[in-house]
Short mmCIF file of C-alpha atoms in Angstrom, two decimals:
data_model
loop_
_atom_site.label_atom_id
_atom_site.label_comp_id
_atom_site.label_asym_id
_atom_site.label_seq_id
_atom_site.Cartn_x
_atom_site.Cartn_y
_atom_site.Cartn_z
CA UNK A 7 -11.91 3.46 13.85
CA UNK A 8 -9.48 6.43 12.30
CA UNK A 9 -7.39 4.84 10.06
CA UNK A 10 -4.09 6.68 8.36
CA UNK A 11 -4.31 5.70 4.79
CA UNK A 12 -0.56 5.57 3.61
CA UNK A 13 -0.57 4.85 -0.13
CA UNK A 14 -2.81 5.85 -2.91
CA UNK A 15 -2.14 3.55 -5.54
CA UNK A 16 -4.53 1.06 -6.56
CA UNK A 17 -4.63 -1.29 -3.09
CA UNK A 18 -5.16 2.30 -1.00
CA UNK A 19 -7.80 3.25 -3.45
CA UNK A 20 -9.37 -0.28 -2.44
CA UNK A 21 -8.94 -0.07 1.85
CA UNK A 22 -10.24 3.35 1.32
CA UNK A 23 -13.42 1.82 -0.56
CA UNK A 24 -13.41 -1.45 2.34
CA UNK A 25 -12.82 0.76 5.14
CA UNK A 26 -15.72 3.66 4.03
CA UNK A 27 -17.97 0.76 3.61
CA UNK A 28 -17.60 -0.99 7.62
CA UNK A 29 -18.57 2.49 8.99
CA UNK A 30 -14.58 3.48 9.37
CA UNK A 31 -12.99 7.11 8.74
CA UNK A 32 -10.04 8.08 6.86
CA UNK A 33 -7.94 10.20 9.26
CA UNK A 34 -5.66 11.36 6.50
CA UNK A 35 -4.43 9.87 3.19
CA UNK A 36 -0.48 9.45 2.84
CA UNK A 37 0.45 9.59 -1.12
CA UNK A 38 4.33 11.46 -3.11
CA UNK A 39 2.10 14.72 -2.43
CA UNK A 40 1.37 14.51 1.09
CA UNK A 41 4.46 12.86 2.18
CA UNK A 42 5.29 15.71 4.29
CA UNK A 43 2.18 15.31 6.34
CA UNK A 44 3.50 11.89 8.05
CA UNK A 45 6.11 13.63 10.27
CA UNK A 46 3.75 16.02 11.87
CA UNK A 47 1.20 13.41 13.19
CA UNK A 48 1.01 11.84 16.79
CA UNK A 49 -1.02 8.89 18.60
CA UNK A 50 -4.48 10.91 18.35
CA UNK A 51 -4.22 11.81 14.86
CA UNK A 52 -5.16 8.21 13.93
CA UNK A 53 -6.24 4.74 16.37
CA UNK A 54 -4.39 2.89 13.25
CA UNK A 55 -2.19 3.01 10.20
CA UNK A 56 -3.06 1.01 6.87
CA UNK A 57 0.56 0.84 4.57
CA UNK A 58 0.69 -0.23 0.71
CA UNK A 59 3.23 1.79 -1.05
CA UNK A 60 7.02 0.71 -2.34
CA UNK A 61 9.77 -1.51 -1.12
CA UNK A 62 12.08 1.89 -1.24
CA UNK A 63 9.20 3.91 1.18
CA UNK A 64 8.08 1.27 3.43
CA UNK A 65 10.62 1.26 6.47
CA UNK A 66 10.54 5.29 6.95
CA UNK A 67 6.91 5.08 6.86
CA UNK A 68 6.62 2.17 9.40
CA UNK A 69 9.12 3.83 11.32
CA UNK A 70 7.64 7.44 11.45
CA UNK A 71 4.13 5.66 12.44
CA UNK A 72 5.80 4.19 15.08
CA UNK A 73 7.53 6.86 16.79
CA UNK A 74 4.44 8.62 16.79
CA UNK A 75 2.35 5.69 18.77
CA UNK A 76 0.11 4.76 15.62
CA UNK A 77 -0.60 1.01 15.27
CA UNK A 78 1.01 0.01 11.63
CA UNK A 79 -0.71 -2.72 9.57
CA UNK A 80 1.69 -3.18 6.44
CA UNK A 81 1.70 -5.40 2.86
CA UNK A 82 4.24 -3.66 1.07
CA UNK A 83 6.98 -6.36 -0.29
CA UNK A 84 10.35 -6.23 -1.18
CA UNK A 85 12.01 -4.66 2.27
CA UNK A 86 12.38 -7.18 4.65
CA UNK A 87 15.56 -7.16 4.73
CA UNK A 88 14.72 -4.03 7.23
CA UNK A 89 11.69 -6.36 8.79
CA UNK A 90 13.92 -7.13 11.87
CA UNK A 91 15.52 -3.41 12.39
CA UNK A 92 11.48 -2.35 12.51
CA UNK A 93 10.27 -4.78 15.01
CA UNK A 94 12.90 -4.21 17.20
CA UNK A 95 11.82 -0.38 17.30
CA UNK A 96 8.13 -1.21 17.21
CA UNK A 97 9.37 -3.43 20.69
CA UNK A 98 11.53 -0.52 22.22
CA UNK A 99 7.92 1.46 21.48
CA UNK A 100 5.80 -0.50 23.12
CA UNK A 101 4.00 -0.39 19.85
CA UNK A 102 2.11 -2.54 17.75
CA UNK A 103 2.92 -3.86 14.15
CA UNK A 104 1.13 -6.33 12.46
CA UNK A 105 2.38 -7.52 8.57
CA UNK A 106 1.44 -9.77 5.81
CA UNK A 107 2.65 -10.31 2.24
CA UNK A 108 -0.39 -11.11 1.38
CA UNK A 109 -4.10 -9.96 3.06
CA UNK A 110 -6.09 -12.64 0.97
CA UNK A 111 -8.21 -15.22 2.89
CA UNK A 112 -8.56 -16.99 -0.04
CA UNK A 113 -4.16 -17.23 -0.75
CA UNK A 114 -3.93 -17.94 2.95
CA UNK A 115 -6.50 -21.25 2.66
CA UNK A 116 -3.90 -22.10 -0.45
CA UNK A 117 -0.97 -22.03 1.74
CA UNK A 118 -2.43 -24.54 4.01
CA UNK A 119 -3.22 -26.25 0.90
CA UNK A 120 0.73 -26.03 -0.77
CA UNK A 121 1.44 -27.20 3.04
CA UNK A 122 -0.93 -30.34 3.35
CA UNK A 123 0.17 -31.57 -0.35
CA UNK A 124 4.04 -31.25 0.29
CA UNK A 125 3.19 -32.76 2.98
CA UNK A 126 1.89 -35.92 1.12
CA UNK A 127 3.87 -35.66 -1.86
CA UNK A 128 7.29 -36.17 0.36
CA UNK A 129 7.57 -40.12 -0.03
CA UNK A 130 7.44 -39.51 -3.97
CA UNK A 131 10.70 -38.26 -5.42
CA UNK A 132 9.93 -38.24 -8.58
CA UNK A 133 7.78 -35.53 -8.70
CA UNK A 134 9.80 -32.56 -9.17
CA UNK A 135 7.88 -29.24 -8.20
CA UNK A 136 7.67 -25.79 -9.76
CA UNK A 137 5.96 -22.43 -8.53
CA UNK A 138 4.78 -20.16 -11.18
CA UNK A 139 4.01 -16.38 -10.11
CA UNK A 140 2.29 -13.82 -12.33
CA UNK A 141 1.27 -10.24 -11.39
CA UNK A 142 0.78 -6.70 -12.54
CA UNK A 143 3.42 -5.55 -14.38
CA UNK A 144 4.17 -2.42 -11.78
CA UNK A 145 4.90 -5.09 -9.12
CA UNK A 146 8.60 -4.47 -8.63
CA UNK A 147 9.88 -7.35 -6.51
CA UNK A 148 10.39 -10.96 -8.14
CA UNK A 149 9.86 -13.72 -7.26
CA UNK A 150 7.14 -12.18 -5.37
CA UNK A 151 6.89 -12.35 -1.03
CA UNK A 152 4.15 -15.17 -1.92
CA UNK A 153 5.91 -17.42 -4.11
CA UNK A 154 8.55 -17.57 -1.52
CA UNK A 155 6.86 -18.33 1.33
CA UNK A 156 4.96 -21.00 -0.77
CA UNK A 157 8.69 -22.14 -1.73
CA UNK A 158 9.46 -21.95 2.05
CA UNK A 159 6.28 -24.28 3.77
CA UNK A 160 7.73 -27.09 0.90
CA UNK A 161 11.24 -27.30 1.95
CA UNK A 162 9.91 -27.18 5.06
CA UNK A 163 7.86 -30.26 4.03
CA UNK A 164 10.29 -32.17 2.41
CA UNK A 165 13.72 -32.82 3.44
CA UNK A 166 15.15 -33.48 -0.12
CA UNK A 167 14.97 -29.68 -1.29
CA UNK A 168 17.50 -27.42 0.46
CA UNK A 169 16.72 -24.31 -1.11
CA UNK A 170 14.45 -22.26 -4.20
CA UNK A 171 16.22 -20.57 -7.05
CA UNK A 172 14.56 -18.33 -9.57
CA UNK A 173 14.55 -20.62 -12.88
CA UNK A 174 12.46 -22.11 -15.27
CA UNK A 175 13.36 -25.42 -14.50
CA UNK A 176 12.05 -28.14 -11.26
CA UNK A 177 15.53 -29.54 -9.65
CA UNK A 178 15.56 -32.80 -7.46
CA UNK A 179 17.27 -30.39 -4.36
CA UNK A 180 15.39 -27.27 -5.20
CA UNK A 181 11.76 -25.75 -5.82
CA UNK A 182 11.86 -23.52 -9.04
CA UNK A 183 10.12 -20.47 -9.33
CA UNK A 184 9.38 -18.16 -12.54
CA UNK A 185 7.86 -14.76 -12.77
CA UNK A 186 6.05 -12.96 -15.05
CA UNK A 187 4.93 -9.70 -15.23
CA UNK A 188 1.89 -8.47 -17.29
CA UNK A 189 -0.56 -5.30 -17.27
CA UNK A 190 -3.87 -7.12 -16.97
CA UNK A 191 -3.37 -9.72 -13.86
CA UNK A 192 -3.78 -8.93 -10.48
CA UNK A 193 -1.77 -12.09 -9.19
CA UNK A 194 -1.47 -15.66 -9.78
CA UNK A 195 0.25 -18.28 -7.66
CA UNK A 196 0.76 -21.85 -9.39
CA UNK A 197 2.54 -24.77 -7.84
CA UNK A 198 3.22 -28.03 -9.82
CA UNK A 199 3.81 -31.32 -9.19
CA UNK A 200 5.27 -32.92 -12.88
CA UNK A 201 6.46 -36.72 -12.88
CA UNK A 202 7.02 -38.35 -16.37
CA UNK A 203 3.74 -40.45 -16.08
CA UNK A 204 1.61 -37.21 -14.71
CA UNK A 205 1.07 -33.48 -12.99
CA UNK A 206 -0.34 -32.26 -10.35
CA UNK A 207 -1.18 -28.08 -9.69
CA UNK A 208 -2.91 -25.96 -7.19
CA UNK A 209 -3.52 -22.49 -8.21
CA UNK A 210 -4.73 -19.21 -6.60
CA UNK A 211 -5.94 -16.08 -8.55
CA UNK A 212 -6.46 -12.86 -7.33
CA UNK A 213 -9.52 -11.44 -9.30
CA UNK A 214 -9.55 -8.01 -7.23
CA UNK A 215 -7.25 -5.94 -5.27
CA UNK A 216 -10.26 -5.76 -2.66
CA UNK A 217 -9.68 -8.91 -1.42
CA UNK A 218 -5.88 -7.37 -0.17
CA UNK A 219 -8.33 -4.51 1.00
CA UNK A 220 -10.38 -6.86 3.41
CA UNK A 221 -8.03 -8.63 5.23
CA UNK A 222 -5.95 -5.47 5.59
CA UNK A 223 -8.74 -3.84 7.31
CA UNK A 224 -9.80 -6.68 8.92
CA UNK A 225 -6.38 -6.80 10.80
CA UNK A 226 -6.85 -2.91 11.14
CA UNK A 227 -9.61 -3.91 13.12
CA UNK A 228 -8.29 -6.79 15.12
CA UNK A 229 -5.05 -4.79 16.16
CA UNK A 230 -6.88 -1.95 18.26
CA UNK A 231 -5.51 -1.99 21.66
CA UNK A 232 -2.77 -4.52 21.10
CA UNK A 233 0.72 -4.28 21.72
CA UNK A 234 3.26 -6.45 20.07
CA UNK A 235 4.46 -8.15 16.33
CA UNK A 236 1.82 -9.99 14.74
CA UNK A 237 1.45 -11.57 11.30
CA UNK A 238 -1.78 -13.49 9.64
CA UNK A 239 -1.41 -16.84 11.93
CA UNK A 240 -2.38 -14.35 14.88
CA UNK A 241 -5.23 -13.14 13.06
CA UNK A 242 -6.46 -16.49 12.01
CA UNK A 243 -5.08 -19.48 13.88
CA UNK A 244 -5.33 -21.85 11.58
CA UNK A 245 -3.21 -20.41 8.80
CA UNK A 246 0.02 -21.84 9.92
#
């Protein structure tokens, strides 16, 4: 498989490592110095693009790939206000687009645990729920898309929770999310239910970006020959 790698930061380099280990070829590597190359490509240039960049660049990167007839796997966060427009364009081009805010298998197991725990906790309103997320200092979006997804799953399971708020305090009608940025952390997400008598916590810690890279490469392999809009729920049917 010929991969067009867009973004050559820490995750991009991890994608390169995983892709080569799995026998794939990097047709092109696009970074800030070679961005102009993207507009010259066509459907014969690569079998799939894997895009991990910055929020301000993601829309144009994905759009240009779809315009060229190249399927896209993207894990860039912070740009989702434009996601509907990209998906509509993908459909109009009869292309293929796979998006996930988190490609880690462990993270998606954690999502399932979070959903199950929220359903179990629903009858016990004395427990206040709070999400803490910690990421590397270069991650710009706060809170993370993963933390928002965790909060939305809790809101779906517990009718008394109406919305999530960015706060250090958990409230009866909301899910609080607090964010920290530090230099040495890849990613930590913690969901805590706290009552006067006890506290219950589940946590996922990412130790290495290879976890995200492997999931992205697996998604790229799976996307071959397909048409449409896809998420991790299509790749991993149990991830719902």
